[in-house]
Tab-separated table of C-alpha atoms in Angstrom:
chain	number	residue	atom	x	y	z
M	1	MET	CA	9.681	-4.802	-1.061
M	2	THR	CA	12.817	-2.823	-0.196
M	3	PRO	CA	15.883	-3.568	-2.342
M	4	PRO	CA	19.355	-4.068	-0.824
M	5	PRO	CA	21.369	-0.874	-0.102
M	6	ASN	CA	23.749	-1.291	-3.042
M	7	SER	CA	20.829	-1.050	-5.486
M	8	ILE	CA	19.834	2.459	-4.333
M	9	SER	CA	20.278	4.968	-7.150
M	10	SER	CA	20.813	8.706	-7.293
M	11	ARG	CA	18.960	10.470	-10.101
M	12	ASN	CA	19.215	13.877	-11.742
M	13	VAL	CA	15.715	15.297	-11.240
M	14	ALA	CA	13.926	18.423	-12.500
M	15	VAL	CA	11.172	19.918	-10.354
M	16	ILE	CA	8.743	22.278	-12.098
M	17	GLY	CA	7.635	24.980	-9.667
M	18	ALA	CA	8.860	26.334	-6.318
M	19	GLY	CA	5.546	26.618	-4.533
M	20	ALA	CA	4.536	24.585	-1.487
M	21	ALA	CA	4.633	21.330	-3.497
M	22	GLY	CA	7.886	22.004	-5.324
M	23	LEU	CA	9.759	23.061	-2.191
M	24	VAL	CA	8.983	19.936	-0.216
M	25	ALA	CA	9.469	17.729	-3.298
M	26	ALA	CA	12.969	19.141	-3.701
M	27	ARG	CA	13.762	18.555	-0.051
M	28	GLU	CA	12.577	14.940	-0.101
M	29	LEU	CA	14.380	14.220	-3.348
M	30	ARG	CA	17.642	15.583	-1.975
M	31	ARG	CA	17.169	13.717	1.296
M	32	GLU	CA	16.909	10.542	-0.744
M	33	GLY	CA	20.220	11.349	-2.434
M	34	HIS	CA	19.050	12.794	-5.736
M	35	THR	CA	20.443	15.839	-7.540
M	36	VAL	CA	17.695	18.443	-7.928
M	37	THR	CA	17.089	21.456	-10.171
M	38	ILE	CA	13.953	23.526	-9.571
M	39	PHE	CA	12.563	25.718	-12.342
M	40	GLU	CA	10.548	28.688	-11.073
M	41	ARG	CA	9.116	31.399	-13.317
M	42	GLN	CA	8.742	33.951	-10.507
M	43	LYS	CA	11.452	35.864	-8.633
M	44	GLN	CA	10.788	34.100	-5.340
M	45	VAL	CA	9.472	30.934	-3.753
M	46	GLY	CA	5.845	30.564	-2.761
M	47	GLY	CA	3.881	29.783	-5.914
M	48	LEU	CA	0.189	30.361	-5.226
M	49	TRP	CA	0.997	32.272	-2.045
M	50	VAL	CA	2.907	35.081	-3.782
M	51	TYR	CA	0.416	37.944	-3.628
M	52	THR	CA	0.242	40.569	-6.361
M	53	PRO	CA	-2.355	43.326	-6.787
M	54	ASN	CA	-2.062	42.818	-10.552
M	55	VAL	CA	-4.824	41.022	-12.437
M	56	GLU	CA	-5.195	39.846	-16.001
M	57	PRO	CA	-6.617	42.265	-18.591
M	58	ASP	CA	-9.237	39.648	-19.437
M	59	LEU	CA	-11.024	39.285	-16.084
M	60	LEU	CA	-12.526	35.927	-17.096
M	61	SER	CA	-9.122	34.634	-18.295
M	62	ILE	CA	-10.602	33.317	-21.544
M	63	ASP	CA	-8.293	34.987	-24.067
M	64	PRO	CA	-5.472	32.502	-24.865
M	65	ASP	CA	-3.165	35.416	-25.766
M	66	ARG	CA	-3.704	37.286	-22.497
M	67	THR	CA	-0.872	38.191	-20.153
M	68	VAL	CA	-1.177	35.488	-17.492
M	69	VAL	CA	-0.958	36.411	-13.810
M	70	HIS	CA	-0.039	33.319	-11.831
M	71	SER	CA	-1.390	34.343	-8.425
M	72	SER	CA	-5.007	33.875	-7.356
M	73	VAL	CA	-4.601	35.266	-3.836
M	74	TYR	CA	-6.956	38.065	-2.803
M	75	GLN	CA	-5.939	40.724	-0.304
M	76	SER	CA	-8.220	39.591	2.537
M	77	LEU	CA	-7.428	35.881	2.242
M	78	ARG	CA	-6.933	33.932	5.456
M	79	THR	CA	-6.426	30.203	5.744
M	80	ASN	CA	-9.528	28.074	6.172
M	81	LEU	CA	-7.614	25.521	8.280
M	82	PRO	CA	-5.825	26.134	11.592
M	83	ARG	CA	-2.096	26.628	11.208
M	84	GLU	CA	-1.129	23.555	13.277
M	85	CYS	CA	-2.542	21.102	10.757
M	86	MET	CA	-1.506	23.092	7.676
M	87	GLY	CA	2.260	22.705	7.925
M	88	TYR	CA	4.724	20.016	6.875
M	89	SER	CA	5.078	17.194	9.403
M	90	ASP	CA	8.577	18.042	10.666
M	91	PHE	CA	8.550	21.825	10.169
M	92	PRO	CA	5.667	23.078	12.307
M	93	PHE	CA	3.685	26.095	11.160
M	94	VAL	CA	3.774	27.804	14.558
M	95	THR	CA	3.596	31.399	15.684
M	96	ARG	CA	6.785	33.479	15.882
M	97	PRO	CA	6.401	35.596	19.042
M	98	ASP	CA	9.926	36.998	18.604
M	99	ASP	CA	8.873	38.718	15.352
M	100	GLU	CA	6.158	41.365	15.657
M	101	SER	CA	5.698	41.485	11.877
M	102	ARG	CA	4.282	37.963	11.866
M	103	ASP	CA	0.574	37.077	12.033
M	104	PRO	CA	-0.012	35.133	15.293
M	105	ARG	CA	-3.599	34.056	14.532
M	106	ARG	CA	-4.527	30.380	14.277
M	107	TYR	CA	-6.062	31.124	10.882
M	108	PRO	CA	-3.395	33.510	9.548
M	109	ASP	CA	-3.447	35.581	6.392
M	110	HIS	CA	-1.719	34.693	3.129
M	111	ARG	CA	1.369	36.749	4.028
M	112	GLU	CA	2.055	34.501	7.019
M	113	VAL	CA	1.804	31.377	4.864
M	114	MET	CA	4.242	32.977	2.450
M	115	ARG	CA	6.651	33.716	5.313
M	116	TYR	CA	6.351	30.097	6.467
M	117	LEU	CA	7.332	28.839	3.017
M	118	GLN	CA	10.254	31.265	2.939
M	119	ASP	CA	11.336	29.978	6.360
M	120	PHE	CA	11.112	26.405	5.081
M	121	ALA	CA	13.194	27.187	1.989
M	122	LYS	CA	15.825	28.887	4.135
M	123	GLU	CA	15.943	26.138	6.772
M	124	PHE	CA	16.531	23.401	4.194
M	125	LYS	CA	18.656	25.485	1.803
M	126	ILE	CA	16.218	24.998	-1.047
M	127	GLU	CA	16.990	28.229	-2.896
M	128	GLU	CA	20.426	26.991	-3.946
M	129	MET	CA	18.616	24.457	-6.148
M	130	ILE	CA	16.306	26.988	-7.836
M	131	ARG	CA	16.611	28.704	-11.194
M	132	PHE	CA	14.426	31.750	-10.623
M	133	GLU	CA	12.678	33.679	-13.400
M	134	THR	CA	12.979	30.655	-15.639
M	135	GLU	CA	9.871	29.348	-17.372
M	136	VAL	CA	9.676	25.790	-18.669
M	137	PHE	CA	7.973	25.680	-22.054
M	138	ARG	CA	8.503	22.029	-22.989
M	139	VAL	CA	8.995	18.725	-21.172
M	140	GLU	CA	9.260	15.532	-23.224
M	141	PRO	CA	11.019	12.184	-23.331
M	142	THR	CA	14.241	12.326	-25.323
M	143	ALA	CA	14.202	10.658	-28.727
M	144	GLU	CA	17.506	8.968	-28.001
M	145	ASN	CA	16.494	7.431	-24.681
M	146	SER	CA	12.915	7.135	-23.503
M	147	CYS	CA	14.160	6.877	-19.915
M	148	LYS	CA	15.552	10.423	-20.100
M	149	TRP	CA	13.626	13.691	-20.155
M	150	ARG	CA	14.365	16.886	-22.046
M	151	VAL	CA	13.409	20.135	-20.302
M	152	GLN	CA	13.432	23.277	-22.422
M	153	PHE	CA	13.301	26.603	-20.639
M	154	ARG	CA	13.469	30.342	-21.168
M	155	SER	CA	14.838	32.937	-18.744
M	156	SER	CA	13.193	36.303	-18.099
M	157	SER	CA	15.909	37.898	-20.226
M	158	GLY	CA	14.806	35.778	-23.194
M	159	VAL	CA	17.694	33.311	-23.130
M	160	SER	CA	16.561	29.758	-23.962
M	161	GLY	CA	18.196	26.464	-23.144
M	162	GLU	CA	17.607	22.824	-22.439
M	163	ASP	CA	18.843	20.156	-20.037
M	164	ILE	CA	18.445	16.398	-19.868
M	165	PHE	CA	17.169	14.746	-16.686
M	166	ASP	CA	16.513	11.243	-15.427
M	167	ALA	CA	13.129	12.320	-14.096
M	168	VAL	CA	10.734	15.258	-13.965
M	169	VAL	CA	8.422	16.027	-11.044
M	170	ILE	CA	5.599	18.405	-11.981
M	171	CYS	CA	4.582	20.777	-9.170
M	172	ASN	CA	3.175	23.686	-11.163
M	173	GLY	CA	-0.091	23.971	-9.220
M	174	HIS	CA	-3.612	24.210	-10.569
M	175	PHE	CA	-4.914	27.688	-9.733
M	176	THR	CA	-4.153	29.598	-12.927
M	177	GLU	CA	-6.578	28.342	-15.602
M	178	PRO	CA	-10.154	29.193	-14.471
M	179	ARG	CA	-13.279	27.111	-14.964
M	180	LEU	CA	-16.431	29.085	-15.724
M	181	ALA	CA	-20.070	28.332	-15.069
M	182	HIS	CA	-22.297	27.731	-18.097
M	183	ILE	CA	-25.056	30.349	-17.950
M	184	PRO	CA	-27.711	30.526	-20.700
M	185	GLY	CA	-27.923	34.040	-22.119
M	186	ILE	CA	-24.604	35.220	-20.719
M	187	GLU	CA	-23.354	36.390	-24.139
M	188	SER	CA	-25.872	39.249	-24.159
M	189	TRP	CA	-25.924	40.009	-20.430
M	190	PRO	CA	-24.604	43.605	-20.020
M	191	GLY	CA	-23.054	43.392	-16.569
M	192	ARG	CA	-19.434	42.943	-15.510
M	193	GLN	CA	-17.988	39.455	-15.103
M	194	ILE	CA	-14.871	38.346	-13.277
M	195	HIS	CA	-13.387	35.026	-12.170
M	196	SER	CA	-12.098	34.771	-8.604
M	197	HIS	CA	-8.610	34.293	-10.086
M	198	ASN	CA	-8.679	38.035	-10.834
M	199	TYR	CA	-10.365	39.166	-7.628
M	200	ARG	CA	-8.175	41.142	-5.226
M	201	VAL	CA	-10.279	43.727	-3.323
M	202	SER	CA	-13.944	44.620	-2.924
M	203	ASP	CA	-13.657	48.303	-3.920
M	204	PRO	CA	-14.871	47.879	-7.541
M	205	PHE	CA	-18.188	46.497	-6.231
M	206	LYS	CA	-19.113	49.382	-3.937
M	207	ASP	CA	-22.893	49.987	-3.890
M	208	GLN	CA	-23.481	47.327	-6.544
M	209	VAL	CA	-25.710	44.264	-6.710
M	210	VAL	CA	-23.349	41.310	-7.140
M	211	ILE	CA	-23.897	37.623	-7.925
M	212	VAL	CA	-21.276	35.208	-6.589
M	213	ILE	CA	-21.400	31.774	-8.223
M	214	GLY	CA	-20.094	28.989	-5.992
M	215	TYR	CA	-19.715	28.673	-2.242
M	216	GLN	CA	-16.617	26.638	-1.607
M	217	SER	CA	-13.673	28.334	0.112
M	218	SER	CA	-13.151	31.253	-2.265
M	219	GLY	CA	-16.866	31.812	-2.857
M	220	SER	CA	-17.549	31.974	0.866
M	221	ASP	CA	-14.683	34.380	1.522
M	222	ILE	CA	-15.200	36.635	-1.481
M	223	SER	CA	-18.954	36.966	-0.994
M	224	ARG	CA	-18.399	38.178	2.569
M	225	ASP	CA	-15.587	40.481	1.478
M	226	ILE	CA	-17.750	42.078	-1.209
M	227	ALA	CA	-20.676	42.360	1.217
M	228	THR	CA	-18.724	44.939	3.235
M	229	LEU	CA	-19.157	47.468	0.392
M	230	ALA	CA	-21.819	46.155	-1.988
M	231	LYS	CA	-25.498	47.018	-1.889
M	232	GLU	CA	-26.457	43.337	-2.145
M	233	VAL	CA	-24.596	40.056	-2.603
M	234	HIS	CA	-26.481	37.035	-3.953
M	235	ILE	CA	-24.810	33.639	-3.727
M	236	ALA	CA	-25.772	31.012	-6.309
M	237	ALA	CA	-24.731	27.551	-5.090
M	238	LYS	CA	-25.522	24.014	-6.179
M	239	SER	CA	-26.182	22.681	-2.692
M	240	ASP	CA	-28.861	24.065	-0.386
M	241	ALA	CA	-26.668	22.832	2.445
M	242	TYR	CA	-24.948	26.206	2.290
M	243	ALA	CA	-28.150	28.258	2.321
M	244	LYS	CA	-28.161	29.958	5.684
M	245	GLU	CA	-28.403	33.591	6.617
M	246	SER	CA	-25.278	35.462	7.637
M	247	SER	CA	-25.142	36.664	11.233
M	248	ILE	CA	-23.174	39.758	10.212
M	249	TYR	CA	-24.152	40.716	6.666
M	250	SER	CA	-27.850	41.482	6.213
M	251	ASN	CA	-27.183	42.130	2.518
M	252	LEU	CA	-25.953	38.556	1.867
M	253	HIS	CA	-28.555	36.240	0.290
M	254	PHE	CA	-28.512	32.588	-0.828
M	255	HIS	CA	-30.093	31.091	-3.948
M	256	PRO	CA	-29.979	27.898	-6.000
M	257	THR	CA	-28.029	27.996	-9.267
M	258	ILE	CA	-28.760	30.481	-12.065
M	259	GLU	CA	-31.329	29.381	-14.645
M	260	ARG	CA	-30.772	32.184	-17.138
M	261	VAL	CA	-29.638	35.794	-17.525
M	262	TYR	CA	-31.080	38.432	-19.875
M	263	GLU	CA	-29.869	41.421	-21.828
M	264	ASP	CA	-31.825	43.801	-19.572
M	265	GLY	CA	-29.437	42.838	-16.729
M	266	SER	CA	-31.798	40.485	-14.944
M	267	VAL	CA	-30.743	37.167	-13.415
M	268	VAL	CA	-33.253	34.365	-12.836
M	269	PHE	CA	-32.460	31.553	-10.366
M	270	GLN	CA	-33.691	27.969	-10.493
M	271	ASP	CA	-36.370	28.744	-7.921
M	272	GLY	CA	-37.800	31.479	-10.142
M	273	LYS	CA	-36.533	34.459	-8.177
M	274	LEU	CA	-35.343	37.386	-10.288
M	275	ILE	CA	-32.949	40.210	-9.503
M	276	PHE	CA	-31.141	42.851	-11.530
M	277	ALA	CA	-27.388	42.644	-11.006
M	278	ASP	CA	-24.367	44.755	-11.867
M	279	ALA	CA	-21.715	42.032	-11.706
M	280	ILE	CA	-21.143	38.276	-11.607
M	281	VAL	CA	-18.136	36.785	-9.806
M	282	HIS	CA	-17.319	33.217	-10.874
M	283	CYS	CA	-15.918	31.318	-7.868
M	284	THR	CA	-16.076	28.129	-9.886
M	285	GLY	CA	-12.644	26.592	-9.546
M	286	TYR	CA	-9.853	25.836	-11.977
M	287	LYS	CA	-8.730	23.515	-14.746
M	288	TYR	CA	-5.621	21.381	-14.631
M	289	CYS	CA	-3.279	22.656	-17.302
M	290	PHE	CA	0.171	21.499	-18.418
M	291	PRO	CA	0.865	23.385	-21.656
M	292	PHE	CA	4.560	22.508	-21.510
M	293	LEU	CA	4.094	18.728	-21.276
M	294	GLU	CA	4.435	16.643	-24.448
M	295	THR	CA	3.739	12.926	-24.080
M	296	LYS	CA	2.241	12.309	-27.541
M	297	GLY	CA	-1.224	12.291	-26.059
M	298	TYR	CA	-0.563	9.701	-23.361
M	299	VAL	CA	-1.165	12.079	-20.441
M	300	ASN	CA	-4.239	14.187	-21.090
M	301	VAL	CA	-6.822	16.267	-19.254
M	302	GLU	CA	-10.458	15.351	-19.886
M	303	ASP	CA	-13.178	17.109	-17.883
M	304	ASN	CA	-10.526	17.971	-15.299
M	305	ARG	CA	-9.313	14.384	-14.969
M	306	VAL	CA	-5.557	14.140	-15.466
M	307	GLY	CA	-4.868	10.662	-16.679
M	308	PRO	CA	-4.022	7.989	-16.719
M	309	LEU	CA	-2.390	8.347	-13.293
M	310	TYR	CA	-1.630	5.685	-10.712
M	311	LYS	CA	-2.717	7.007	-7.302
M	312	HIS	CA	-2.853	10.561	-8.697
M	313	VAL	CA	0.938	10.590	-9.161
M	314	PHE	CA	2.497	8.270	-11.762
M	315	PRO	CA	1.468	7.803	-15.443
M	316	PRO	CA	1.933	4.006	-15.746
M	317	ALA	CA	3.738	3.978	-19.115
M	318	LEU	CA	6.036	6.859	-18.139
M	319	ALA	CA	6.758	5.971	-14.517
M	320	PRO	CA	8.848	6.608	-12.607
M	321	GLY	CA	10.439	9.220	-14.871
M	322	LEU	CA	7.375	11.470	-14.821
M	323	SER	CA	5.315	12.225	-11.733
M	324	PHE	CA	2.847	14.807	-10.440
M	325	ILE	CA	2.755	16.233	-6.924
M	326	GLY	CA	-0.321	17.975	-5.556
M	327	LEU	CA	-3.136	17.162	-7.988
M	328	PRO	CA	-5.783	16.147	-5.422
M	329	SER	CA	-7.868	19.011	-4.109
M	330	MET	CA	-9.571	19.606	-0.749
M	331	ALA	CA	-7.114	17.399	1.164
M	332	LEU	CA	-4.573	18.645	3.710
M	333	GLN	CA	-2.417	20.133	1.008
M	334	PHE	CA	1.035	20.599	2.552
M	335	PHE	CA	0.951	17.195	4.262
M	336	MET	CA	-0.177	15.588	1.009
M	337	PHE	CA	2.626	17.278	-0.942
M	338	GLU	CA	5.116	15.961	1.581
M	339	ILE	CA	3.974	12.347	1.676
M	340	GLN	CA	3.605	12.155	-2.123
M	341	SER	CA	7.126	13.580	-2.435
M	342	LYS	CA	8.528	10.954	-0.066
M	343	TRP	CA	6.961	8.263	-2.245
M	344	VAL	CA	8.297	9.711	-5.496
M	345	ALA	CA	11.782	10.176	-4.044
M	346	SER	CA	11.933	6.623	-2.714
M	347	VAL	CA	10.649	5.153	-5.994
M	348	LEU	CA	13.250	7.070	-8.010
M	349	SER	CA	16.057	5.827	-5.767
M	350	GLY	CA	14.869	2.247	-6.148
M	351	ARG	CA	14.261	1.881	-2.424
M	352	VAL	CA	10.563	1.347	-3.160
M	353	LYS	CA	9.258	-0.497	-6.216
M	354	LEU	CA	6.182	0.346	-8.251
M	355	PRO	CA	3.960	-2.393	-9.659
M	356	SER	CA	4.392	-3.245	-13.322
M	357	GLU	CA	2.942	-0.890	-15.927
M	358	GLU	CA	0.154	-3.405	-16.547
M	359	LYS	CA	-0.761	-3.676	-12.856
M	360	MET	CA	-0.773	0.090	-12.426
M	361	MET	CA	-3.009	0.503	-15.458
M	362	GLU	CA	-5.398	-2.135	-14.133
M	363	ASP	CA	-5.629	-0.179	-10.889
M	364	VAL	CA	-6.307	3.089	-12.740
M	365	ILE	CA	-9.052	1.543	-14.869
M	366	ALA	CA	-10.681	-0.038	-11.814
M	367	PHE	CA	-10.555	3.299	-9.970
M	368	TYR	CA	-12.216	5.143	-12.845
M	369	ALA	CA	-14.877	2.438	-13.146
M	370	LYS	CA	-15.660	2.661	-9.441
M	371	LEU	CA	-16.053	6.430	-9.603
M	372	LYS	CA	-18.444	6.025	-12.516
M	373	SER	CA	-20.487	3.347	-10.739
M	374	LEU	CA	-20.943	5.683	-7.764
M	375	GLY	CA	-22.054	8.537	-9.990
M	376	ILE	CA	-19.001	10.658	-9.210
M	377	PRO	CA	-18.258	12.867	-12.251
M	378	LYS	CA	-14.851	12.857	-13.928
M	379	ARG	CA	-14.163	16.363	-12.710
M	380	PHE	CA	-14.048	15.019	-9.134
M	381	THR	CA	-11.444	12.358	-9.920
M	382	HIS	CA	-8.765	14.182	-7.927
M	383	PHE	CA	-10.962	14.972	-4.949
M	384	LEU	CA	-9.758	13.828	-1.528
M	385	THR	CA	-11.453	14.751	1.731
M	386	ASP	CA	-13.305	13.237	4.660
M	387	PRO	CA	-16.508	12.135	2.854
M	388	GLN	CA	-18.447	12.101	6.123
M	389	TRP	CA	-18.328	15.889	6.344
M	390	THR	CA	-18.681	16.753	2.654
M	391	PRO	CA	-22.328	17.187	1.556
M	392	MET	CA	-21.903	15.839	-1.962
M	393	PHE	CA	-20.372	12.584	-0.651
M	394	GLU	CA	-22.035	12.080	2.729
M	395	LYS	CA	-24.381	9.385	1.355
M	396	LEU	CA	-21.505	7.110	0.348
M	397	LYS	CA	-21.291	3.859	2.294
M	398	PRO	CA	-18.077	3.270	4.290
M	399	HIS	CA	-16.580	0.867	1.746
M	400	GLU	CA	-17.370	3.361	-1.020
M	401	ALA	CA	-16.014	6.394	0.847
M	402	VAL	CA	-12.560	4.778	0.943
M	403	LEU	CA	-12.243	5.817	-2.695
M	404	ILE	CA	-11.989	9.536	-1.870
M	405	SER	CA	-10.816	9.373	1.743
M	406	GLN	CA	-7.660	11.391	2.304
M	407	SER	CA	-6.822	9.308	5.385
M	408	GLU	CA	-6.915	6.061	3.433
M	409	TYR	CA	-4.793	7.666	0.700
M	410	PHE	CA	-2.187	8.972	3.138
M	411	ASN	CA	-2.042	5.635	4.967
M	412	TRP	CA	-1.522	3.749	1.715
M	413	ILE	CA	1.357	5.948	0.558
M	414	ALA	CA	2.970	5.941	3.996
M	415	GLU	CA	2.912	2.157	3.997
M	416	GLN	CA	4.517	2.044	0.550
M	417	CYS	CA	7.526	4.121	1.513
M	418	GLY	CA	7.892	3.226	5.174
M	419	TYR	CA	6.964	6.563	6.746
M	420	SER	CA	4.502	7.568	9.436
M	421	SER	CA	1.088	8.543	8.160
M	422	ILE	CA	-1.104	11.415	9.257
M	423	GLU	CA	-1.229	12.153	12.976
M	424	ARG	CA	-4.564	11.713	14.749
M	425	TRP	CA	-4.677	15.332	15.932
M	426	ARG	CA	-3.969	16.648	12.421
M	427	GLU	CA	-6.743	14.592	10.879
M	428	GLU	CA	-9.214	15.584	13.607
M	429	GLN	CA	-8.373	19.277	13.288
M	430	TYR	CA	-9.050	19.074	9.561
M	431	ASN	CA	-12.355	17.274	10.087
M	432	ILE	CA	-13.506	19.902	12.587
M	433	ALA	CA	-12.409	22.818	10.413
M	434	ILE	CA	-14.066	21.721	7.169
M	435	LYS	CA	-17.458	21.648	8.898
M	436	LYS	CA	-17.218	25.300	9.906
M	437	ASP	CA	-18.630	28.106	7.826
M	438	ASP	CA	-20.069	30.686	10.176
M	439	ASP	CA	-18.966	34.287	9.820
M	440	ASN	CA	-16.482	34.199	12.711
M	441	PHE	CA	-15.145	30.647	12.605
M	442	ARG	CA	-11.548	31.799	12.134
M	443	ASP	CA	-11.559	33.864	15.315
M	444	GLU	CA	-13.964	32.019	17.597
M	445	TRP	CA	-13.013	28.425	18.391
M	446	ASP	CA	-13.057	26.392	21.565
M	447	ASP	CA	-13.680	22.858	20.386
M	448	ASP	CA	-10.180	21.505	19.798
M	449	ASP	CA	-7.992	22.627	22.709
M	450	GLN	CA	-6.932	19.049	23.403
M	451	LEU	CA	-5.874	18.628	19.772
M	452	ILE	CA	-3.797	21.806	19.961
M	453	GLN	CA	-1.982	20.406	22.991
M	454	GLU	CA	-1.317	17.140	21.146
M	455	ALA	CA	0.021	19.071	18.176
M	456	TYR	CA	2.466	21.096	20.237
M	457	ARG	CA	3.715	17.980	22.025
M	458	ASP	CA	4.534	16.586	18.587
M	459	PHE	CA	6.138	19.855	17.502
M	460	ALA	CA	8.527	19.720	20.477
M	461	LYS	CA	10.069	16.558	18.999
M	462	PHE	CA	11.456	18.527	16.075
M	463	ILE	CA	12.752	21.701	17.724
M	464	PRO	CA	12.631	20.923	21.475
M	465	ASN	CA	14.430	24.081	22.606
M	466	LYS	CA	12.207	26.473	20.691
M	467	VAL	CA	9.648	28.389	22.727
M	468	TRP	CA	6.410	28.977	20.851
M	469	SER	CA	3.230	30.800	21.657
M	470	THR	CA	-0.007	28.848	21.396
């Protein structure tokens, strides 16, 4: 139900992070009439997409006292989705033929994504809202008024301060705190170990035998990157759906998961095969981590489930003053950030109402119970995709698949706040792309020309006089 115009409120809102989620959150909040302050610990916008050759001294990122590097981008990284479907709905991620320094490929490199985010920030004057080189170290409700939030921060020069806000939107990403595979015997295994968070280039693995654990996006990319210089690359993956020979790299081999490693350097896989390896690369994902957030235990992370959260965004007892943008993984990220941000902005203004705390909590409990009944582990709570094309979920029945369907999620939020949901062409491009995993899929494509045409017809609605190259 939409309240009358005179009940619309403007709030003073803090946004934590100026990556792809924080930038669009700030824009939507300001569009809705809110006053916005963005806290960003780096010198520039971009978040995850800010590349640095620097890595952490602890290559597994286990040491709690380590110097944390906040980027996980490797030098060879290219997008695993075509650029048309990656961008925000009204700011198309198109080629820039007037600028020779830009990457014109459909699956561009990380530098092009970074330039796109910089273009977005410039177009919507986002930087004027940002406090750069300012790290937030505590967010908590104020003692005086539980409807207000205290944000404590520290600048790069060491100056600390605090401000009070009506609401806080957390957009700090989830690609900094690595998850590691449990491997029996690893404590005495003599080889080198590294998490993909600290992988940048393949040079350190020249002429080595390397194990790559995991074969999602980063595992697929990094294994091929290392294969250009390594003697052998052995991929250990949970699903045999990925086990196919490479058409380019004869030194790339697939195995089931690791059973055990030994102090003589040997690695034994679940099928009994044994090899001697020089290095293990953990492409095993990340943990959600909010070290600055203090809610007296109400919001917690358990086996990578952030909860309790209503629709992955609002903690029922703390809504709408606290919200999270961008927790679900696998989904069309930029579009998801945008539509979640529209919902948060409209809820904070009062234009859209949330259910009562009790109703939201009932929904959360029912959601968790349904996941459990389907045998979906807690760590996949924030997993949105098209289940039909995802091996671990392809056996779900249609009424069960709704639970993790990104389309259903987008449609629900769009209906709540009165905005258009995902375009047909965008959804279809995503569904085609996530099925691809051959060596050349980024450069050889001919199965979605009609969808590209549909996309560019939509793009013309936003900047009709702009001439783009397709």
